[in-house]
Amino acid sequence: MTLVLLEKADGKATITLNRPEAMNALSHDLRTAFYEACQDIKADRDIRVVIVTGAGDRAFTAGLDLKELGSSGLGAATDQKPASNPCRALENLDIPVIGAINGVAITGGFELALACDILIASSNARFADTHARVGVIPGWGLSQKLSRYIGVSRACELSFTGQFLDADTACNWGLVNRVYAPKELMPAARAMATDMATIDPEFLKTYKKLILDGYDRNFKEAMALEKQVTDAYNDSVSAEEVERRRLGVIERGRTLKG
């Protein structure tokens, strides 16, 4: 079985974790295949947006393969090499990454979801941080990212209980943007990706980097970074180009309204 499926079409790539019989658990071989898919995308200048999802409707991914982890040691839980850490492999991509969460995203799977730039979910989706239940401290970012996304109190509740968070509550808490019926999830993800793919790809890369780099800084430093990037980038944009694109925005608005 091919552990990771990679599809490309019209500037979009879809990575599908493909171990549905094992709830798409992140075995060593799957993580290697995931890295290779990310490297393929990184080398393909035609790809502007990535969608990450899981096969089937039960699991996005249940996280690291605990059977494999039990026999090989805990090194994988803190490994930072992109070739074996799927979160780092995703973070190395400079184009937008949409996580289409089709089922449970547990522990390392929750961390992989948080490595995406945008999350949308099926009504089947559920999120859980079971690190405390397993007795392993997270090493792929969950302990720091989750509180930044949903607040310290809510993050502590999830992490200290190991309880599941349903899709609708995740949406209400701001973890995911939208919730869809299972059959509507991938069409919605592709529609969003198609919309993003119409934006100038170099602009998207610059904007993504600015947002993420700024998020890592305090507000004052982030504002200074914005000015620095803005001054450098906007100097190369002509007034004629801005006007052309402004008219395009107006026309797009009319089309969408109609």
Short mmCIF file of N, CA and C in Angstrom, two decimals, residues 113-221:
data_model
loop_
_atom_site.label_atom_id
_atom_site.label_comp_id
_atom_site.label_asym_id
_atom_site.label_seq_id
_atom_site.Cartn_x
_atom_site.Cartn_y
_atom_site.Cartn_z
N ALA A 113 -2.02 18.74 12.61
CA ALA A 113 -3.09 19.67 12.23
C ALA A 113 -2.67 21.10 12.53
N LEU A 114 -2.05 21.33 13.69
CA LEU A 114 -1.62 22.67 14.07
C LEU A 114 -0.48 23.20 13.21
N ALA A 115 0.18 22.32 12.47
CA ALA A 115 1.25 22.76 11.56
C ALA A 115 0.69 23.31 10.25
N CYS A 116 -0.61 23.12 10.02
CA CYS A 116 -1.26 23.68 8.83
C CYS A 116 -1.58 25.15 9.08
N ASP A 117 -1.69 25.92 8.01
CA ASP A 117 -1.98 27.35 8.13
C ASP A 117 -3.46 27.62 8.37
N ILE A 118 -4.32 26.79 7.79
CA ILE A 118 -5.77 26.96 7.88
C ILE A 118 -6.37 25.60 8.14
N LEU A 119 -7.33 25.53 9.06
CA LEU A 119 -7.99 24.27 9.36
C LEU A 119 -9.48 24.37 9.06
N ILE A 120 -9.98 23.39 8.30
CA ILE A 120 -11.41 23.18 8.17
C ILE A 120 -11.66 21.73 8.56
N ALA A 121 -12.88 21.41 8.95
CA ALA A 121 -13.11 20.09 9.53
C ALA A 121 -14.41 19.48 9.06
N SER A 122 -14.41 18.17 9.00
CA SER A 122 -15.63 17.39 8.86
C SER A 122 -16.35 17.35 10.20
N SER A 123 -17.64 17.12 10.17
CA SER A 123 -18.37 16.94 11.42
C SER A 123 -17.91 15.70 12.17
N ASN A 124 -17.18 14.82 11.49
CA ASN A 124 -16.59 13.64 12.15
C ASN A 124 -15.32 13.98 12.92
N ALA A 125 -14.77 15.14 12.71
CA ALA A 125 -13.47 15.48 13.30
C ALA A 125 -13.58 15.62 14.81
N ARG A 126 -12.54 15.15 15.48
CA ARG A 126 -12.39 15.37 16.92
C ARG A 126 -10.91 15.52 17.21
N PHE A 127 -10.59 16.36 18.16
CA PHE A 127 -9.20 16.64 18.50
C PHE A 127 -8.94 16.21 19.94
N ALA A 128 -7.75 15.64 20.18
CA ALA A 128 -7.40 15.26 21.55
C ALA A 128 -5.89 15.32 21.74
N ASP A 129 -5.50 15.85 22.89
CA ASP A 129 -4.10 15.82 23.32
C ASP A 129 -3.99 14.78 24.43
N THR A 130 -3.50 13.60 24.09
CA THR A 130 -3.40 12.51 25.07
C THR A 130 -1.98 12.34 25.60
N HIS A 131 -1.14 13.35 25.41
CA HIS A 131 0.23 13.24 25.91
C HIS A 131 0.27 12.91 27.40
N ALA A 132 -0.59 13.58 28.18
CA ALA A 132 -0.60 13.33 29.62
C ALA A 132 -1.02 11.90 29.93
N ARG A 133 -1.94 11.35 29.15
CA ARG A 133 -2.40 9.98 29.35
C ARG A 133 -1.32 8.97 29.02
N VAL A 134 -0.54 9.29 27.98
CA VAL A 134 0.53 8.38 27.56
C VAL A 134 1.79 8.58 28.41
N GLY A 135 1.95 9.79 28.96
CA GLY A 135 3.12 10.09 29.78
C GLY A 135 4.32 10.54 29.00
N VAL A 136 4.06 11.18 27.84
CA VAL A 136 5.14 11.69 26.98
C VAL A 136 4.90 13.18 26.74
N ILE A 137 5.90 14.01 27.03
CA ILE A 137 5.78 15.45 26.77
C ILE A 137 5.82 15.70 25.27
N PRO A 138 4.94 16.56 24.74
CA PRO A 138 4.95 16.82 23.29
C PRO A 138 6.25 17.47 22.84
N GLY A 139 6.66 17.10 21.64
CA GLY A 139 7.90 17.66 21.09
C GLY A 139 7.74 18.24 19.70
N TRP A 140 6.50 18.26 19.19
CA TRP A 140 6.26 18.78 17.85
C TRP A 140 5.48 20.10 17.88
N GLY A 141 5.37 20.74 19.04
CA GLY A 141 4.82 22.09 19.08
C GLY A 141 3.50 22.27 19.80
N LEU A 142 2.82 21.19 20.18
CA LEU A 142 1.47 21.33 20.72
C LEU A 142 1.43 22.13 22.01
N SER A 143 2.41 21.93 22.89
CA SER A 143 2.37 22.61 24.19
C SER A 143 2.43 24.13 24.06
N GLN A 144 2.97 24.63 22.97
CA GLN A 144 3.10 26.08 22.77
C GLN A 144 2.06 26.63 21.79
N LYS A 145 1.73 25.88 20.77
CA LYS A 145 0.81 26.39 19.75
C LYS A 145 -0.64 26.42 20.23
N LEU A 146 -1.07 25.35 20.92
CA LEU A 146 -2.49 25.23 21.25
C LEU A 146 -2.98 26.40 22.09
N SER A 147 -2.20 26.80 23.09
CA SER A 147 -2.62 27.91 23.95
C SER A 147 -2.68 29.22 23.17
N ARG A 148 -1.83 29.37 22.17
CA ARG A 148 -1.85 30.57 21.36
C ARG A 148 -3.08 30.62 20.46
N TYR A 149 -3.60 29.45 20.09
CA TYR A 149 -4.76 29.40 19.20
C TYR A 149 -6.09 29.50 19.95
N ILE A 150 -6.20 28.86 21.11
CA ILE A 150 -7.50 28.80 21.78
C ILE A 150 -7.47 29.38 23.19
N GLY A 151 -6.32 29.88 23.64
CA GLY A 151 -6.20 30.44 24.98
C GLY A 151 -5.64 29.43 25.97
N VAL A 152 -5.01 29.95 27.00
CA VAL A 152 -4.31 29.10 27.97
C VAL A 152 -5.28 28.19 28.72
N SER A 153 -6.39 28.73 29.18
CA SER A 153 -7.31 27.95 30.00
C SER A 153 -7.88 26.76 29.22
N ARG A 154 -8.32 27.01 28.00
CA ARG A 154 -8.88 25.92 27.19
C ARG A 154 -7.81 24.90 26.83
N ALA A 155 -6.61 25.38 26.51
CA ALA A 155 -5.52 24.45 26.19
C ALA A 155 -5.19 23.57 27.39
N CYS A 156 -5.15 24.17 28.56
CA CYS A 156 -4.87 23.39 29.77
C CYS A 156 -5.95 22.35 30.01
N GLU A 157 -7.21 22.74 29.80
CA GLU A 157 -8.30 21.78 29.98
C GLU A 157 -8.11 20.56 29.07
N LEU A 158 -7.84 20.81 27.80
CA LEU A 158 -7.67 19.69 26.87
C LEU A 158 -6.45 18.85 27.21
N SER A 159 -5.34 19.51 27.51
CA SER A 159 -4.09 18.79 27.71
C SER A 159 -4.03 18.07 29.06
N PHE A 160 -4.71 18.60 30.06
CA PHE A 160 -4.65 17.99 31.39
C PHE A 160 -5.71 16.90 31.58
N THR A 161 -6.68 16.82 30.66
CA THR A 161 -7.70 15.77 30.76
C THR A 161 -7.55 14.71 29.68
N GLY A 162 -7.03 15.09 28.51
CA GLY A 162 -6.98 14.17 27.39
C GLY A 162 -8.33 13.94 26.74
N GLN A 163 -9.32 14.77 27.09
CA GLN A 163 -10.66 14.61 26.53
C GLN A 163 -10.70 15.08 25.07
N PHE A 164 -11.69 14.56 24.35
CA PHE A 164 -11.87 14.92 22.95
C PHE A 164 -12.63 16.24 22.81
N LEU A 165 -12.26 16.99 21.79
CA LEU A 165 -12.93 18.24 21.43
C LEU A 165 -13.64 18.01 20.11
N ASP A 166 -14.97 18.15 20.10
CA ASP A 166 -15.72 17.90 18.87
C ASP A 166 -15.54 19.04 17.87
N ALA A 167 -15.92 18.79 16.63
CA ALA A 167 -15.67 19.75 15.55
C ALA A 167 -16.38 21.07 15.77
N ASP A 168 -17.64 21.03 16.20
CA ASP A 168 -18.38 22.28 16.38
C ASP A 168 -17.79 23.13 17.49
N THR A 169 -17.38 22.50 18.59
CA THR A 169 -16.75 23.26 19.66
C THR A 169 -15.41 23.80 19.21
N ALA A 170 -14.66 22.99 18.46
CA ALA A 170 -13.37 23.46 17.92
C ALA A 170 -13.57 24.69 17.06
N CYS A 171 -14.67 24.73 16.31
CA CYS A 171 -14.97 25.89 15.48
C CYS A 171 -15.34 27.09 16.36
N ASN A 172 -16.15 26.85 17.37
CA ASN A 172 -16.55 27.94 18.29
C ASN A 172 -15.34 28.51 19.03
N TRP A 173 -14.36 27.66 19.31
CA TRP A 173 -13.16 28.10 20.03
C TRP A 173 -12.12 28.73 19.11
N GLY A 174 -12.36 28.70 17.81
CA GLY A 174 -11.44 29.32 16.87
C GLY A 174 -10.31 28.43 16.41
N LEU A 175 -10.40 27.13 16.71
CA LEU A 175 -9.36 26.20 16.28
C LEU A 175 -9.49 25.87 14.80
N VAL A 176 -10.73 25.67 14.34
CA VAL A 176 -11.00 25.44 12.92
C VAL A 176 -11.88 26.56 12.40
N ASN A 177 -11.80 26.82 11.11
CA ASN A 177 -12.55 27.94 10.52
C ASN A 177 -14.00 27.58 10.21
N ARG A 178 -14.21 26.34 9.71
CA ARG A 178 -15.55 25.93 9.30
C ARG A 178 -15.70 24.42 9.49
N VAL A 179 -16.94 23.98 9.64
CA VAL A 179 -17.25 22.56 9.76
C VAL A 179 -18.22 22.18 8.64
N TYR A 180 -17.93 21.05 7.98
CA TYR A 180 -18.72 20.59 6.85
C TYR A 180 -19.20 19.16 7.08
N ALA A 181 -20.26 18.79 6.38
CA ALA A 181 -20.64 17.38 6.33
C ALA A 181 -19.49 16.60 5.69
N PRO A 182 -19.30 15.34 6.07
CA PRO A 182 -18.15 14.59 5.57
C PRO A 182 -17.96 14.64 4.05
N LYS A 183 -19.04 14.51 3.30
CA LYS A 183 -18.91 14.50 1.84
C LYS A 183 -18.59 15.87 1.27
N GLU A 184 -18.80 16.92 2.07
CA GLU A 184 -18.56 18.28 1.58
C GLU A 184 -17.17 18.80 1.93
N LEU A 185 -16.43 18.06 2.77
CA LEU A 185 -15.15 18.58 3.27
C LEU A 185 -14.14 18.79 2.15
N MET A 186 -13.87 17.77 1.36
CA MET A 186 -12.84 17.91 0.33
C MET A 186 -13.25 18.86 -0.79
N PRO A 187 -14.51 18.85 -1.24
CA PRO A 187 -14.91 19.88 -2.21
C PRO A 187 -14.70 21.29 -1.66
N ALA A 188 -14.98 21.49 -0.37
CA ALA A 188 -14.77 22.81 0.24
C ALA A 188 -13.29 23.15 0.30
N ALA A 189 -12.46 22.17 0.64
CA ALA A 189 -11.02 22.40 0.69
C ALA A 189 -10.47 22.75 -0.69
N ARG A 190 -10.93 22.03 -1.69
CA ARG A 190 -10.46 22.30 -3.06
C ARG A 190 -10.94 23.67 -3.54
N ALA A 191 -12.16 24.05 -3.18
CA ALA A 191 -12.66 25.37 -3.58
C ALA A 191 -11.83 26.47 -2.93
N MET A 192 -11.50 26.31 -1.66
CA MET A 192 -10.67 27.29 -0.97
C MET A 192 -9.28 27.36 -1.61
N ALA A 193 -8.72 26.19 -1.91
CA ALA A 193 -7.39 26.14 -2.52
C ALA A 193 -7.41 26.78 -3.91
N THR A 194 -8.48 26.54 -4.67
CA THR A 194 -8.60 27.14 -6.00
C THR A 194 -8.64 28.66 -5.90
N ASP A 195 -9.35 29.18 -4.90
CA ASP A 195 -9.42 30.62 -4.69
C ASP A 195 -8.03 31.18 -4.38
N MET A 196 -7.30 30.51 -3.49
CA MET A 196 -5.96 30.98 -3.14
C MET A 196 -5.01 30.90 -4.31
N ALA A 197 -5.20 29.89 -5.16
CA ALA A 197 -4.29 29.69 -6.29
C ALA A 197 -4.41 30.79 -7.33
N THR A 198 -5.45 31.63 -7.23
CA THR A 198 -5.59 32.74 -8.18
C THR A 198 -4.75 33.94 -7.77
N ILE A 199 -4.20 33.92 -6.55
CA ILE A 199 -3.35 35.01 -6.08
C ILE A 199 -1.93 34.81 -6.59
N ASP A 200 -1.24 35.91 -6.87
CA ASP A 200 0.15 35.82 -7.30
C ASP A 200 0.96 34.96 -6.32
N PRO A 201 1.62 33.90 -6.78
CA PRO A 201 2.27 32.97 -5.87
C PRO A 201 3.40 33.58 -5.05
N GLU A 202 4.16 34.48 -5.63
CA GLU A 202 5.24 35.10 -4.87
C GLU A 202 4.69 36.02 -3.79
N PHE A 203 3.57 36.68 -4.10
CA PHE A 203 2.92 37.51 -3.07
C PHE A 203 2.46 36.64 -1.91
N LEU A 204 1.83 35.50 -2.22
CA LEU A 204 1.35 34.61 -1.17
C LEU A 204 2.49 34.14 -0.27
N LYS A 205 3.61 33.80 -0.87
CA LYS A 205 4.75 33.34 -0.08
C LYS A 205 5.25 34.45 0.86
N THR A 206 5.33 35.67 0.31
CA THR A 206 5.80 36.80 1.11
C THR A 206 4.83 37.09 2.25
N TYR A 207 3.54 37.05 1.95
CA TYR A 207 2.52 37.37 2.96
C TYR A 207 2.47 36.29 4.06
N LYS A 208 2.55 35.02 3.64
CA LYS A 208 2.56 33.94 4.62
C LYS A 208 3.75 34.09 5.57
N LYS A 209 4.91 34.35 5.01
CA LYS A 209 6.11 34.49 5.85
C LYS A 209 5.97 35.67 6.80
N LEU A 210 5.41 36.78 6.31
CA LEU A 210 5.23 37.95 7.18
C LEU A 210 4.29 37.63 8.34
N ILE A 211 3.17 36.98 8.05
CA ILE A 211 2.21 36.64 9.11
C ILE A 211 2.84 35.72 10.15
N LEU A 212 3.50 34.66 9.70
CA LEU A 212 4.06 33.68 10.64
C LEU A 212 5.27 34.23 11.39
N ASP A 213 6.11 34.98 10.69
CA ASP A 213 7.27 35.58 11.38
C ASP A 213 6.80 36.60 12.42
N GLY A 214 5.78 37.38 12.07
CA GLY A 214 5.26 38.36 13.01
C GLY A 214 4.61 37.71 14.22
N TYR A 215 3.96 36.58 14.01
CA TYR A 215 3.29 35.89 15.10
C TYR A 215 4.28 35.40 16.16
N ASP A 216 5.52 35.19 15.74
CA ASP A 216 6.56 34.72 16.66
C ASP A 216 7.17 35.85 17.48
N ARG A 217 6.76 37.11 17.22
CA ARG A 217 7.36 38.26 17.89
C ARG A 217 6.33 38.99 18.75
N ASN A 218 6.81 39.87 19.62
CA ASN A 218 5.86 40.70 20.34
C ASN A 218 5.27 41.72 19.38
N PHE A 219 4.20 42.41 19.80
CA PHE A 219 3.46 43.27 18.88
C PHE A 219 4.31 44.39 18.30
N LYS A 220 5.11 45.02 19.13
CA LYS A 220 5.94 46.13 18.67
C LYS A 220 6.93 45.66 17.61
N GLU A 221 7.57 44.53 17.87
CA GLU A 221 8.54 43.99 16.90
C GLU A 221 7.84 43.54 15.63
#
